[in-house]
PDB file of C-alpha atoms in Angstrom:
ATOM      1  CA  MET A   1      73.582  57.020  62.334  1.00  0.00           C
ATOM      2  CA  ASN A   2      73.250  55.542  65.848  1.00  0.00           C
ATOM      3  CA  ASP A   3      74.374  52.024  65.046  1.00  0.00           C
ATOM      4  CA  PRO A   4      73.330  50.259  68.295  1.00  0.00           C
ATOM      5  CA  ALA A   5      76.751  48.748  69.044  1.00  0.00           C
ATOM      6  CA  THR A   6      78.631  51.994  68.335  1.00  0.00           C
ATOM      7  CA  LEU A   7      76.117  54.042  70.324  1.00  0.00           C
ATOM      8  CA  ALA A   8      76.360  51.696  73.328  1.00  0.00           C
ATOM      9  CA  GLU A   9      80.156  51.863  73.188  1.00  0.00           C
ATOM     10  CA  LEU A  10      80.261  55.669  73.112  1.00  0.00           C
ATOM     11  CA  GLU A  11      77.674  55.864  75.910  1.00  0.00           C
ATOM     12  CA  GLN A  12      79.957  53.694  78.075  1.00  0.00           C
ATOM     13  CA  VAL A  13      82.996  55.846  77.260  1.00  0.00           C
ATOM     14  CA  PHE A  14      81.005  58.990  78.107  1.00  0.00           C
ATOM     15  CA  GLU A  15      79.996  57.448  81.456  1.00  0.00           C
ATOM     16  CA  ARG A  16      83.668  56.696  82.215  1.00  0.00           C
ATOM     17  CA  TYR A  17      84.548  60.288  81.346  1.00  0.00           C
ATOM     18  CA  GLU A  18      81.859  61.578  83.707  1.00  0.00           C
ATOM     19  CA  ALA A  19      83.122  59.294  86.507  1.00  0.00           C
ATOM     20  CA  ALA A  20      86.678  60.583  85.996  1.00  0.00           C
ATOM     21  CA  LEU A  21      85.386  64.156  86.065  1.00  0.00           C
ATOM     22  CA  LEU A  22      83.583  63.638  89.376  1.00  0.00           C
ATOM     23  CA  ALA A  23      86.643  61.858  90.828  1.00  0.00           C
ATOM     24  CA  ASN A  24      88.956  64.628  89.556  1.00  0.00           C
ATOM     25  CA  ASP A  25      91.121  61.937  87.942  1.00  0.00           C
ATOM     26  CA  VAL A  26      93.322  64.350  85.986  1.00  0.00           C
ATOM     27  CA  VAL A  27      95.358  61.610  84.288  1.00  0.00           C
ATOM     28  CA  ALA A  28      92.218  59.877  83.009  1.00  0.00           C
ATOM     29  CA  LEU A  29      90.617  63.169  81.976  1.00  0.00           C
ATOM     30  CA  ASN A  30      93.673  64.135  79.935  1.00  0.00           C
ATOM     31  CA  ASP A  31      93.678  60.685  78.321  1.00  0.00           C
ATOM     32  CA  PHE A  32      90.074  61.109  77.146  1.00  0.00           C
ATOM     33  CA  PHE A  33      91.236  63.979  74.924  1.00  0.00           C
ATOM     34  CA  TRP A  34      93.011  63.565  71.605  1.00  0.00           C
ATOM     35  CA  CYS A  35      96.731  64.065  72.242  1.00  0.00           C
ATOM     36  CA  ASP A  36      97.302  66.579  69.477  1.00  0.00           C
ATOM     37  CA  GLU A  37      97.876  70.312  69.081  1.00  0.00           C
ATOM     38  CA  GLN A  38      94.556  70.573  67.221  1.00  0.00           C
ATOM     39  CA  VAL A  39      92.417  69.427  70.162  1.00  0.00           C
ATOM     40  CA  LEU A  40      90.464  72.206  71.811  1.00  0.00           C
ATOM     41  CA  ARG A  41      88.327  72.788  74.855  1.00  0.00           C
ATOM     42  CA  TYR A  42      86.405  75.980  75.415  1.00  0.00           C
ATOM     43  CA  GLY A  43      85.644  76.064  79.121  1.00  0.00           C
ATOM     44  CA  ILE A  44      83.698  78.375  81.360  1.00  0.00           C
ATOM     45  CA  THR A  45      86.805  80.353  82.314  1.00  0.00           C
ATOM     46  CA  GLU A  46      89.434  79.355  79.747  1.00  0.00           C
ATOM     47  CA  HIS A  47      90.210  78.310  76.196  1.00  0.00           C
ATOM     48  CA  SER A  48      92.600  75.386  75.800  1.00  0.00           C
ATOM     49  CA  HIS A  49      94.124  74.994  72.343  1.00  0.00           C
ATOM     50  CA  GLY A  50      96.272  71.885  72.079  1.00  0.00           C
ATOM     51  CA  HIS A  51      96.759  68.976  74.454  1.00  0.00           C
ATOM     52  CA  ALA A  52      99.593  70.668  76.370  1.00  0.00           C
ATOM     53  CA  ALA A  53      97.377  73.672  77.185  1.00  0.00           C
ATOM     54  CA  LEU A  54      94.496  71.411  78.124  1.00  0.00           C
ATOM     55  CA  SER A  55      96.710  69.338  80.445  1.00  0.00           C
ATOM     56  CA  ALA A  56      98.121  72.476  82.065  1.00  0.00           C
ATOM     57  CA  TYR A  57      94.597  73.770  82.669  1.00  0.00           C
ATOM     58  CA  ARG A  58      93.560  70.489  84.308  1.00  0.00           C
ATOM     59  CA  LEU A  59      96.479  70.607  86.751  1.00  0.00           C
ATOM     60  CA  GLY A  60      95.262  73.888  88.220  1.00  0.00           C
ATOM     61  CA  ALA A  61      91.517  73.515  87.709  1.00  0.00           C
ATOM     62  CA  THR A  62      89.146  73.442  90.645  1.00  0.00           C
ATOM     63  CA  PRO A  63      87.587  69.969  90.885  1.00  0.00           C
ATOM     64  CA  VAL A  64      84.016  69.648  89.660  1.00  0.00           C
ATOM     65  CA  ASP A  65      81.473  69.710  92.472  1.00  0.00           C
ATOM     66  CA  ARG A  66      80.606  66.068  93.220  1.00  0.00           C
ATOM     67  CA  ARG A  67      76.942  67.058  93.515  1.00  0.00           C
ATOM     68  CA  ARG A  68      76.883  67.665  89.759  1.00  0.00           C
ATOM     69  CA  ARG A  69      74.075  65.722  88.088  1.00  0.00           C
ATOM     70  CA  LEU A  70      73.404  65.258  84.407  1.00  0.00           C
ATOM     71  CA  LEU A  71      69.961  66.535  83.485  1.00  0.00           C
ATOM     72  CA  ARG A  72      69.629  65.602  79.846  1.00  0.00           C
ATOM     73  CA  THR A  73      72.220  63.806  77.753  1.00  0.00           C
ATOM     74  CA  VAL A  74      71.999  63.222  74.017  1.00  0.00           C
ATOM     75  CA  ILE A  75      74.625  61.028  72.364  1.00  0.00           C
ATOM     76  CA  THR A  76      74.586  60.550  68.609  1.00  0.00           C
ATOM     77  CA  THR A  77      76.992  58.486  66.535  1.00  0.00           C
ATOM     78  CA  PHE A  78      77.775  58.917  62.862  1.00  0.00           C
ATOM     79  CA  GLY A  79      79.153  55.776  61.266  1.00  0.00           C
ATOM     80  CA  CYS A  80      81.380  53.667  63.484  1.00  0.00           C
ATOM     81  CA  ASP A  81      84.054  56.209  64.346  1.00  0.00           C
ATOM     82  CA  ALA A  82      82.448  59.579  65.127  1.00  0.00           C
ATOM     83  CA  GLY A  83      79.952  60.888  67.629  1.00  0.00           C
ATOM     84  CA  ALA A  84      78.759  63.829  69.656  1.00  0.00           C
ATOM     85  CA  ALA A  85      77.718  64.007  73.294  1.00  0.00           C
ATOM     86  CA  SER A  86      75.701  66.943  74.588  1.00  0.00           C
ATOM     87  CA  THR A  87      74.414  67.271  78.123  1.00  0.00           C
ATOM     88  CA  GLU A  88      73.016  69.720  80.606  1.00  0.00           C
ATOM     89  CA  PHE A  89      74.152  69.516  84.210  1.00  0.00           C
ATOM     90  CA  SER A  90      73.177  70.880  87.580  1.00  0.00           C
ATOM     91  CA  THR A  91      75.418  73.271  89.472  1.00  0.00           C
ATOM     92  CA  PRO A  92      75.574  74.171  93.173  1.00  0.00           C
ATOM     93  CA  THR A  93      73.745  77.370  92.227  1.00  0.00           C
ATOM     94  CA  PRO A  94      70.187  76.322  91.240  1.00  0.00           C
ATOM     95  CA  ALA A  95      69.729  79.487  89.181  1.00  0.00           C
ATOM     96  CA  VAL A  96      72.410  78.278  86.731  1.00  0.00           C
ATOM     97  CA  ILE A  97      72.430  75.294  84.378  1.00  0.00           C
ATOM     98  CA  GLY A  98      75.619  73.967  82.809  1.00  0.00           C
ATOM     99  CA  ARG A  99      75.944  72.777  79.236  1.00  0.00           C
ATOM    100  CA  GLN A 100      78.632  70.532  77.789  1.00  0.00           C
ATOM    101  CA  THR A 101      79.221  69.409  74.224  1.00  0.00           C
ATOM    102  CA  GLN A 102      81.914  67.000  73.070  1.00  0.00           C
ATOM    103  CA  THR A 103      82.909  65.734  69.634  1.00  0.00           C
ATOM    104  CA  TRP A 104      84.324  62.206  69.858  1.00  0.00           C
ATOM    105  CA  ILE A 105      86.387  60.344  67.233  1.00  0.00           C
ATOM    106  CA  ARG A 106      87.530  56.736  67.421  1.00  0.00           C
ATOM    107  CA  PHE A 107      91.289  56.463  66.910  1.00  0.00           C
ATOM    108  CA  ALA A 108      93.469  53.334  66.980  1.00  0.00           C
ATOM    109  CA  GLN A 109      93.847  53.782  70.782  1.00  0.00           C
ATOM    110  CA  GLY A 110      90.094  54.251  71.294  1.00  0.00           C
ATOM    111  CA  TRP A 111      87.530  57.049  71.553  1.00  0.00           C
ATOM    112  CA  ARG A 112      88.946  60.534  72.150  1.00  0.00           C
ATOM    113  CA  ILE A 113      87.410  63.989  72.467  1.00  0.00           C
ATOM    114  CA  VAL A 114      88.661  66.260  69.680  1.00  0.00           C
ATOM    115  CA  ALA A 115      86.602  69.334  70.645  1.00  0.00           C
ATOM    116  CA  ALA A 116      84.658  70.303  73.757  1.00  0.00           C
ATOM    117  CA  HIS A 117      82.668  73.287  74.967  1.00  0.00           C
ATOM    118  CA  VAL A 118      81.360  73.974  78.481  1.00  0.00           C
ATOM    119  CA  SER A 119      79.160  76.927  79.376  1.00  0.00           C
ATOM    120  CA  LEU A 120      76.646  78.142  81.940  1.00  0.00           C
ATOM    121  CA  ILE A 121      73.235  79.685  81.367  1.00  0.00           C
ATOM    122  CA  ASP A 122      70.640  81.274  83.608  1.00  0.00           C
ATOM    123  CA  ALA A 123      68.181  78.496  84.482  1.00  0.00           C
ATOM    124  CA  ALA A 124      65.278  80.871  83.807  1.00  0.00           C
ATOM    125  CA  HIS A 125      66.144  80.613  80.097  1.00  0.00           C
ATOM    126  CA  VAL A 126      65.941  76.798  80.046  1.00  0.00           C
ATOM    127  CA  ALA A 127      62.553  75.150  79.568  1.00  0.00           C
ATOM    128  CA  PRO A 128      61.802  72.288  81.973  1.00  0.00           C
ATOM    129  CA  PRO A 129      62.364  68.832  80.414  1.00  0.00           C
ATOM    130  CA  GLY A 130      58.631  68.166  79.953  1.00  0.00           C
ATOM    131  CA  GLU A 131      58.219  71.410  77.998  1.00  0.00           C
ATOM    132  CA  ARG A 132      60.986  70.863  75.477  1.00  0.00           C
ATOM    133  CA  PRO A 133      60.203  70.122  71.850  1.00  0.00           C
TER     134      PRO A 133
END
């Protein structure tokens, strides 16, 4: 778990994903996901089952607010070819905190997200970073 080289590599890929998200680079965002009918993304307003559905969603999705900031990111790798990235993020509405979880697998063409989940929660239900276990 958390082999330093594998962890550093997945951290860099996650940072590139986040940059593409903020830039609304739809082509890059679609490429970060496994191109297969088994890939899934549960979003705030939609469920995308399969790469075609995910790509169609991206074409019509409202771009992410560029003021979005990651609040706490935890990336864990398992062996050399699997990992998970979980993060909280700010939203334009301070009363709401976003949460994002991704399962990453290394394929021959590189790291790809095979499952993702994005949700929002009332900020009153989230302990400040210094008060977390």
